mmCIF file of C-alpha atoms in Angstrom:
data_model
loop_
_atom_site.group_PDB
_atom_site.id
_atom_site.type_symbol
_atom_site.label_atom_id
_atom_site.label_comp_id
_atom_site.label_asym_id
_atom_site.label_seq_id
_atom_site.Cartn_x
_atom_site.Cartn_y
_atom_site.Cartn_z
ATOM 1 C CA LEU A 1 -50.148 13.334 -25.594
ATOM 2 C CA ASN A 2 -53.509 11.818 -26.514
ATOM 3 C CA ASP A 3 -54.746 11.995 -22.871
ATOM 4 C CA THR A 4 -55.842 15.646 -23.009
ATOM 5 C CA LYS A 5 -58.058 15.308 -19.932
ATOM 6 C CA THR A 6 -55.046 14.613 -17.717
ATOM 7 C CA ASN A 7 -52.299 16.460 -19.514
ATOM 8 C CA ASN A 8 -53.958 19.770 -20.429
ATOM 9 C CA PRO A 9 -54.350 20.794 -16.735
ATOM 10 C CA ALA A 10 -50.829 19.520 -16.036
ATOM 11 C CA TYR A 11 -49.435 21.653 -18.854
ATOM 12 C CA LEU A 12 -51.298 24.734 -17.630
ATOM 13 C CA ARG A 13 -49.847 24.216 -14.146
ATOM 14 C CA TYR A 14 -46.396 24.035 -15.721
ATOM 15 C CA LEU A 15 -46.995 27.333 -17.559
ATOM 16 C CA HIS A 16 -48.245 28.997 -14.374
ATOM 17 C CA ARG A 17 -45.319 27.725 -12.309
ATOM 18 C CA HIS A 18 -42.831 29.182 -14.796
ATOM 19 C CA GLU A 19 -44.832 32.412 -15.247
ATOM 20 C CA LEU A 20 -45.509 31.714 -18.934
ATOM 21 C CA ASP A 21 -48.578 32.610 -21.006
ATOM 22 C CA THR A 22 -51.521 30.520 -19.742
ATOM 23 C CA HIS A 23 -54.147 31.967 -22.120
ATOM 24 C CA MET A 24 -53.440 29.633 -25.019
ATOM 25 C CA VAL A 25 -56.202 27.354 -26.304
ATOM 26 C CA LEU A 26 -55.260 23.720 -25.839
ATOM 27 C CA PRO A 27 -56.786 21.012 -28.026
ATOM 28 C CA GLN A 28 -59.468 18.918 -26.372
ATOM 29 C CA LYS A 29 -58.812 16.005 -28.704
ATOM 30 C CA THR A 30 -55.807 14.918 -30.737
ATOM 31 C CA MET A 31 -55.211 12.368 -33.469
ATOM 32 C CA ILE A 32 -51.824 11.477 -31.958
ATOM 33 C CA ASP A 33 -51.198 8.045 -30.506
ATOM 34 C CA GLY A 34 -48.777 8.878 -27.725
ATOM 35 C CA SER A 35 -47.505 5.324 -27.324
ATOM 36 C CA VAL A 36 -46.664 5.120 -31.030
ATOM 37 C CA LEU A 37 -44.919 8.497 -30.923
ATOM 38 C CA PHE A 38 -42.870 7.421 -27.910
ATOM 39 C CA ALA A 39 -41.918 4.181 -29.660
ATOM 40 C CA ARG A 40 -40.736 6.179 -32.679
ATOM 41 C CA MET A 41 -38.643 8.362 -30.413
ATOM 42 C CA MET A 42 -37.089 5.320 -28.782
ATOM 43 C CA GLU A 43 -36.244 3.854 -32.170
ATOM 44 C CA MET A 44 -33.960 6.837 -32.728
ATOM 45 C CA ALA A 45 -32.219 6.061 -29.453
ATOM 46 C CA GLU A 46 -31.413 2.493 -30.459
ATOM 47 C CA THR A 47 -28.416 3.765 -32.418
ATOM 48 C CA PRO A 48 -25.930 5.449 -30.063
ATOM 49 C CA ASN A 49 -25.020 9.066 -30.808
ATOM 50 C CA GLU A 50 -21.532 8.822 -32.291
ATOM 51 C CA CYS A 51 -20.547 12.140 -30.737
ATOM 52 C CA VAL A 52 -21.477 10.847 -27.291
ATOM 53 C CA VAL A 53 -19.622 7.572 -27.903
ATOM 54 C CA GLU A 54 -16.507 9.553 -28.862
ATOM 55 C CA LEU A 55 -16.984 11.711 -25.791
ATOM 56 C CA VAL A 56 -17.032 8.626 -23.543
ATOM 57 C CA HIS A 57 -13.893 7.238 -25.193
ATOM 58 C CA TRP A 58 -12.197 10.632 -24.803
ATOM 59 C CA LEU A 59 -13.001 10.721 -21.086
ATOM 60 C CA LYS A 60 -11.679 7.210 -20.523
ATOM 61 C CA ARG A 61 -8.342 7.692 -22.245
ATOM 62 C CA ALA A 62 -5.446 7.252 -19.870
ATOM 63 C CA HIS A 63 -4.331 10.868 -20.035
ATOM 64 C CA GLN A 64 -7.767 12.057 -18.927
ATOM 65 C CA GLY A 65 -8.012 9.687 -15.980
ATOM 66 C CA TYR A 66 -11.800 9.680 -15.628
ATOM 67 C CA ARG A 67 -13.956 6.677 -14.734
ATOM 68 C CA VAL A 68 -17.299 6.895 -16.501
ATOM 69 C CA ALA A 69 -20.738 5.748 -15.355
ATOM 70 C CA ALA A 70 -24.023 5.762 -17.299
ATOM 71 C CA LEU A 71 -27.461 6.425 -15.763
ATOM 72 C CA THR A 72 -30.219 5.294 -18.150
ATOM 73 C CA ASN A 73 -33.920 6.188 -18.104
ATOM 74 C CA ASN A 74 -35.287 3.185 -19.961
ATOM 75 C CA PHE A 75 -38.627 1.684 -18.855
ATOM 76 C CA LYS A 76 -37.959 -1.933 -19.681
ATOM 77 C CA ASP A 77 -35.165 -4.319 -20.528
ATOM 78 C CA ASP A 78 -34.936 -3.378 -24.191
ATOM 79 C CA GLY A 79 -31.405 -4.569 -24.858
ATOM 80 C CA VAL A 80 -29.827 -1.201 -24.150
ATOM 81 C CA ARG A 81 -27.390 -2.793 -21.675
ATOM 82 C CA ASP A 82 -25.961 -5.121 -24.323
ATOM 83 C CA ARG A 83 -25.383 -2.234 -26.712
ATOM 84 C CA LEU A 84 -24.021 0.414 -24.356
ATOM 85 C CA ALA A 85 -22.747 -1.132 -21.123
ATOM 86 C CA PRO A 86 -19.333 -2.104 -22.583
ATOM 87 C CA LEU A 87 -18.598 1.611 -23.079
ATOM 88 C CA PHE A 88 -18.759 2.377 -19.351
ATOM 89 C CA ASP A 89 -17.030 1.446 -16.115
ATOM 90 C CA VAL A 90 -20.395 1.401 -14.309
ATOM 91 C CA PHE A 91 -23.834 1.012 -15.920
ATOM 92 C CA VAL A 92 -26.861 1.964 -13.785
ATOM 93 C CA GLU A 93 -30.040 0.981 -15.625
ATOM 94 C CA SER A 94 -33.456 2.365 -14.629
ATOM 95 C CA ALA A 95 -35.286 -0.752 -15.745
ATOM 96 C CA VAL A 96 -33.131 -2.828 -13.399
ATOM 97 C CA GLU A 97 -32.932 -0.418 -10.457
ATOM 98 C CA GLY A 98 -36.629 0.550 -10.436
ATOM 99 C CA LEU A 99 -35.580 4.212 -10.223
ATOM 100 C CA ARG A 100 -35.341 7.007 -12.776
ATOM 101 C CA LYS A 101 -33.566 10.338 -12.934
ATOM 102 C CA PRO A 102 -33.901 12.758 -11.218
ATOM 103 C CA ASP A 103 -34.362 10.439 -8.208
ATOM 104 C CA PRO A 104 -31.281 11.141 -6.023
ATOM 105 C CA ARG A 105 -31.087 7.476 -5.058
ATOM 106 C CA LEU A 106 -30.117 6.616 -8.632
ATOM 107 C CA TYR A 107 -27.230 9.079 -8.522
ATOM 108 C CA MET A 108 -26.035 7.685 -5.203
ATOM 109 C CA ARG A 109 -26.054 4.143 -6.541
ATOM 110 C CA ALA A 110 -23.723 5.263 -9.318
ATOM 111 C CA CYS A 111 -21.460 7.009 -6.785
ATOM 112 C CA ASN A 112 -21.365 3.921 -4.564
ATOM 113 C CA ARG A 113 -20.455 1.647 -7.478
ATOM 114 C CA LEU A 114 -17.728 4.040 -8.569
ATOM 115 C CA ASP A 115 -16.606 4.187 -4.921
ATOM 116 C CA VAL A 116 -16.538 8.002 -4.920
ATOM 117 C CA SER A 117 -18.298 10.761 -3.001
ATOM 118 C CA PRO A 118 -20.705 13.123 -4.840
ATOM 119 C CA SER A 119 -18.204 15.975 -4.548
ATOM 120 C CA GLU A 120 -15.770 13.974 -6.720
ATOM 121 C CA VAL A 121 -18.276 13.518 -9.559
ATOM 122 C CA VAL A 122 -18.960 15.538 -12.706
ATOM 123 C CA PHE A 123 -22.446 14.816 -14.114
ATOM 124 C CA LEU A 124 -23.307 15.569 -17.761
ATOM 125 C CA ASP A 125 -26.942 15.684 -18.898
ATOM 126 C CA ASP A 126 -29.172 17.688 -21.229
ATOM 127 C CA ILE A 127 -32.198 17.951 -18.900
ATOM 128 C CA PRO A 128 -32.204 20.761 -16.296
ATOM 129 C CA ALA A 129 -34.250 18.794 -13.732
ATOM 130 C CA ASN A 130 -31.686 16.007 -13.747
ATOM 131 C CA LEU A 131 -28.853 18.515 -13.389
ATOM 132 C CA ARG A 132 -30.533 20.267 -10.452
ATOM 133 C CA ALA A 133 -31.014 16.983 -8.617
ATOM 134 C CA ALA A 134 -27.344 16.147 -9.093
ATOM 135 C CA ALA A 135 -26.224 19.581 -7.941
ATOM 136 C CA GLU A 136 -28.299 19.282 -4.757
ATOM 137 C CA LEU A 137 -26.216 16.213 -3.850
ATOM 138 C CA GLY A 138 -22.991 18.189 -4.241
ATOM 139 C CA ILE A 139 -22.226 16.832 -7.717
ATOM 140 C CA THR A 140 -20.716 19.200 -10.290
ATOM 141 C CA ALA A 141 -23.429 19.402 -12.971
ATOM 142 C CA VAL A 142 -22.664 20.330 -16.596
ATOM 143 C CA GLN A 143 -25.410 20.821 -19.176
ATOM 144 C CA VAL A 144 -24.819 19.132 -22.521
ATOM 145 C CA GLU A 145 -26.305 20.785 -25.581
ATOM 146 C CA ILE A 146 -27.214 18.345 -28.331
ATOM 147 C CA GLY A 147 -24.683 18.750 -31.111
ATOM 148 C CA ARG A 148 -22.165 20.415 -28.784
ATOM 149 C CA GLU A 149 -21.185 17.436 -26.663
ATOM 150 C CA MET A 150 -17.410 17.971 -26.819
ATOM 151 C CA GLN A 151 -17.753 21.623 -25.802
ATOM 152 C CA ALA A 152 -19.604 20.503 -22.680
ATOM 153 C CA VAL A 153 -16.933 18.026 -21.655
ATOM 154 C CA GLU A 154 -14.300 20.754 -21.826
ATOM 155 C CA GLN A 155 -15.837 22.219 -18.656
ATOM 156 C CA PRO A 156 -14.867 19.309 -16.345
ATOM 157 C CA SER A 157 -11.424 19.417 -17.942
ATOM 158 C CA ARG A 158 -11.190 23.106 -17.087
ATOM 159 C CA LEU A 159 -12.406 22.317 -13.575
ATOM 160 C CA ARG A 160 -9.691 19.716 -13.153
ATOM 161 C CA ASN A 161 -7.073 22.086 -14.551
ATOM 162 C CA ALA A 162 -8.320 24.763 -12.174
ATOM 163 C CA VAL A 163 -7.936 22.356 -9.249
ATOM 164 C CA TRP A 164 -4.376 21.568 -10.326
ATOM 165 C CA ALA A 165 -3.602 25.255 -10.823
ATOM 166 C CA THR A 166 -5.056 26.142 -7.429
ATOM 167 C CA SER A 167 -3.128 23.314 -5.795
ATOM 168 C CA GLY A 168 0.022 24.527 -7.523
ATOM 169 C CA LEU A 169 -0.556 28.052 -6.266
ATOM 170 C CA VAL A 170 -1.189 26.845 -2.718
ATOM 171 C CA ILE A 171 1.876 24.591 -2.729
ATOM 172 C CA GLY A 172 3.935 27.333 -4.362
ATOM 173 C CA GLY A 173 2.703 29.857 -1.802
ATOM 174 C CA LEU A 174 3.520 27.556 1.103
ATOM 175 C CA GLY A 175 6.906 26.819 -0.476
ATOM 176 C CA TYR A 176 7.579 30.542 -0.820
ATOM 177 C CA LEU A 177 6.689 31.149 2.835
ATOM 178 C CA TYR A 178 8.996 28.310 3.880
ATOM 179 C CA VAL A 179 11.967 29.265 1.702
ATOM 180 C CA THR A 180 11.746 32.927 2.728
ATOM 181 C CA ASP A 181 11.590 32.123 6.455
ATOM 182 C CA ALA A 182 14.956 32.870 8.039
ATOM 183 C CA SER A 183 14.526 29.979 10.489
ATOM 184 C CA ALA A 184 13.799 27.356 7.797
ATOM 185 C CA GLY A 185 16.176 24.412 7.773
ATOM 186 C CA ILE A 186 16.800 24.806 4.035
ATOM 187 C CA HIS A 187 19.162 27.709 4.736
ATOM 188 C CA LYS A 188 21.289 25.718 7.165
ATOM 189 C CA TYR A 189 21.386 22.435 5.263
ATOM 190 C CA ILE A 190 21.168 23.527 1.603
ATOM 191 C CA SER A 191 21.686 27.253 0.977
ATOM 192 C CA THR A 192 24.754 27.715 3.198
ATOM 193 C CA PRO A 193 26.600 24.561 1.994
ATOM 194 C CA LEU A 194 25.965 25.653 -1.613
ATOM 195 C CA MET A 195 27.283 29.151 -0.934
ATOM 196 C CA ARG A 196 30.419 27.616 0.590
ATOM 197 C CA GLN A 197 31.203 25.987 -2.744
ATOM 198 C CA LEU A 198 31.896 29.512 -4.054
ATOM 199 C CA ASP A 199 34.908 31.712 -3.422
ATOM 200 C CA ALA A 200 34.414 33.461 -0.071
ATOM 201 C CA GLU A 201 34.309 37.002 -1.481
ATOM 202 C CA GLN A 202 32.082 35.915 -4.374
ATOM 203 C CA ALA A 203 29.628 34.329 -1.913
ATOM 204 C CA HIS A 204 29.694 37.510 0.202
ATOM 205 C CA GLN A 205 28.902 39.746 -2.788
ATOM 206 C CA MET A 206 26.163 37.377 -3.961
ATOM 207 C CA ALA A 207 24.534 37.608 -0.532
ATOM 208 C CA ILE A 208 24.677 41.433 -0.608
ATOM 209 C CA ASN A 209 23.162 41.540 -4.118
ATOM 210 C CA ALA A 210 20.366 39.154 -3.092
ATOM 211 C CA MET A 211 19.481 41.262 -0.048
ATOM 212 C CA LYS A 212 19.732 44.472 -2.080
ATOM 213 C CA HIS A 213 16.953 43.142 -4.328
ATOM 214 C CA SER A 214 14.956 41.545 -1.448
ATOM 215 C CA VAL A 215 15.713 38.009 -2.661
ATOM 216 C CA CYS A 216 16.410 36.769 0.839
ATOM 217 C CA PRO A 217 14.637 35.207 3.836
ATOM 218 C CA VAL A 218 13.022 37.218 6.613
ATOM 219 C CA ASP A 219 12.448 36.638 10.309
ATOM 220 C CA ARG A 220 8.651 36.478 10.704
ATOM 221 C CA LYS A 221 8.739 35.983 14.485
ATOM 222 C CA SER A 222 8.589 38.947 16.826
ATOM 223 C CA ASP A 223 11.345 39.161 19.405
ATOM 224 C CA ASP A 224 10.404 38.317 22.981
ATOM 225 C CA SER A 225 10.150 41.496 25.039
ATOM 226 C CA VAL A 226 12.717 40.064 27.475
ATOM 227 C CA LEU A 227 15.368 40.687 24.764
ATOM 228 C CA GLU A 228 14.700 44.444 24.560
ATOM 229 C CA ILE A 229 17.519 46.782 25.538
ATOM 230 C CA GLU A 230 17.994 50.543 25.725
ATOM 231 C CA LEU A 231 20.801 51.829 23.488
ATOM 232 C CA TRP A 232 21.598 55.557 23.219
ATOM 233 C CA GLY A 233 18.074 56.440 24.229
ATOM 234 C CA LYS A 234 16.412 54.058 21.791
ATOM 235 C CA THR A 235 14.697 50.738 22.399
ATOM 236 C CA VAL A 236 16.278 47.861 20.460
ATOM 237 C CA THR A 237 14.275 44.647 20.118
ATOM 238 C CA ASN A 238 17.280 42.382 20.716
ATOM 239 C CA PRO A 239 20.997 42.803 21.443
ATOM 240 C CA ILE A 240 22.303 40.944 18.365
ATOM 241 C CA GLY A 241 23.651 43.263 15.653
ATOM 242 C CA VAL A 242 25.656 43.266 12.433
ATOM 243 C CA ALA A 243 29.025 44.967 12.717
ATOM 244 C CA ALA A 244 30.644 47.108 10.052
ATOM 245 C CA GLY A 245 32.382 45.231 7.261
ATOM 246 C CA PHE A 246 29.494 43.125 5.956
ATOM 247 C CA ASP A 247 27.341 45.716 4.157
ATOM 248 C CA LYS A 248 30.194 48.015 3.135
ATOM 249 C CA ASN A 249 28.152 50.381 0.952
ATOM 250 C CA GLY A 250 24.861 50.402 2.880
ATOM 251 C CA GLU A 251 22.993 48.452 0.173
ATOM 252 C CA ALA A 252 21.111 45.923 2.325
ATOM 253 C CA ILE A 253 20.085 47.780 5.502
ATOM 254 C CA ASP A 254 16.369 46.868 5.387
ATOM 255 C CA ALA A 255 17.091 43.250 4.484
ATOM 256 C CA LEU A 256 19.500 42.888 7.397
ATOM 257 C CA PHE A 257 16.908 44.225 9.828
ATOM 258 C CA GLY A 258 14.455 41.819 8.167
ATOM 259 C CA LEU A 259 16.727 38.935 9.061
ATOM 260 C CA GLY A 260 16.084 39.749 12.715
ATOM 261 C CA PHE A 261 19.131 41.794 13.773
ATOM 262 C CA GLY A 262 18.525 44.405 16.450
ATOM 263 C CA THR A 263 21.153 46.812 15.090
ATOM 264 C CA VAL A 264 22.879 47.192 11.715
ATOM 265 C CA GLU A 265 26.176 49.027 11.235
ATOM 266 C CA ILE A 266 27.235 49.725 7.648
ATOM 267 C CA GLY A 267 30.636 50.553 6.108
ATOM 268 C CA SER A 268 33.397 51.187 6.498
ATOM 269 C CA ILE A 269 33.031 54.012 3.977
ATOM 270 C CA THR A 270 35.997 56.211 3.125
ATOM 271 C CA PRO A 271 35.837 59.764 1.709
ATOM 272 C CA GLU A 272 36.970 58.536 -1.702
ATOM 273 C CA ALA A 273 36.161 55.252 -3.422
ATOM 274 C CA GLN A 274 38.880 52.611 -3.173
ATOM 275 C CA GLN A 275 39.493 49.070 -4.398
ATOM 276 C CA GLY A 276 41.020 47.614 -1.237
ATOM 277 C CA ASN A 277 43.708 44.938 -1.177
ATOM 278 C CA PRO A 278 44.419 42.575 -4.097
ATOM 279 C CA ARG A 279 42.499 39.315 -4.204
ATOM 280 C CA PRO A 280 42.322 36.786 -2.653
ATOM 281 C CA ARG A 281 41.691 38.660 0.563
ATOM 282 C CA ILE A 282 39.047 36.615 2.439
ATOM 283 C CA PHE A 283 39.990 33.173 3.711
ATOM 284 C CA ARG A 284 37.720 30.608 5.339
ATOM 285 C CA ILE A 285 38.940 28.589 8.343
ATOM 286 C CA GLU A 286 36.356 25.808 8.187
ATOM 287 C CA GLU A 287 37.480 23.930 11.296
ATOM 288 C CA ASN A 288 37.018 27.066 13.425
ATOM 289 C CA ASP A 289 33.868 28.360 11.655
ATOM 290 C CA ALA A 290 35.806 31.570 11.037
ATOM 291 C CA VAL A 291 37.198 33.794 8.290
ATOM 292 C CA ILE A 292 40.270 35.984 7.907
ATOM 293 C CA ASN A 293 39.335 39.345 6.400
ATOM 294 C CA ARG A 294 42.072 41.289 4.599
ATOM 295 C CA MET A 295 39.828 43.234 2.230
ATOM 296 C CA GLY A 296 41.323 46.633 3.062
ATOM 297 C CA LEU A 297 38.089 48.696 3.153
ATOM 298 C CA PRO A 298 36.915 48.444 -0.483
ATOM 299 C CA ASN A 299 33.884 50.755 -0.909
ATOM 300 C CA CYS A 300 32.164 53.145 -3.313
ATOM 301 C CA GLY A 301 33.097 56.329 -1.425
ATOM 302 C CA ALA A 302 31.087 58.696 0.747
ATOM 303 C CA ALA A 303 29.589 60.669 -2.147
ATOM 304 C CA THR A 304 28.092 57.573 -3.797
ATOM 305 C CA ALA A 305 27.019 55.874 -0.578
#
């Protein structure tokens, strides 16, 4: 500050670079002893900011899961390591390294000692130049405003939560695609055995209700053209169809086609609604993979269907 010959032109260049007012009159001589002023400033730094200390402890708590490194900008071995190093997992000291922020080599030394890549790091600082240098390495940079330290640290927490949320959405989306794929093994080895724990007619009605509300798998593969057939003047994508008796009231036509069937026959539907035979009226023959159907055409009637 007391070297006006060197610093006045440097300050004017700074103003010009940032398109600020360069017409101010700068003092040609000052009564300030810059070295004394700097020493006074450093005296304030000898006592750690309690908010920052609390912030570091908060980050290191087990439920947060962060490892914390410090990058200092001290010029000489002034005892700062003894006072602050125990707070951190890694302590990178300018006076020892011979480097100062925003030198990217200092950031990389911290990354190497933490055994992480820059993309895994969140860097907190109050100086924009230091933040820009970190960001250029692929580090997530968060500006800390003095007096608002805890608000700043909420941002990496939100970032982590966002990563978890995004991962959850991706996993959930992939899980949805798998579970709703008609060819997925879950339907053979889990869904079907569970349905067979129910009464046969109850399982049948549950399946119809699920398909009626589109809560069912779909066949996402297109049929090979070799399976196409001509039926009553129409092209059918494959010769496998559902016969009458399954979807008695025509409630799940689209879902049945979605399962991959080439044809779907609904009913039987009678002119008037009827209850059919008394229960039980469907019987499983497990050893033959078959059922005996004695339902007696229960349906809602032609008018309702």
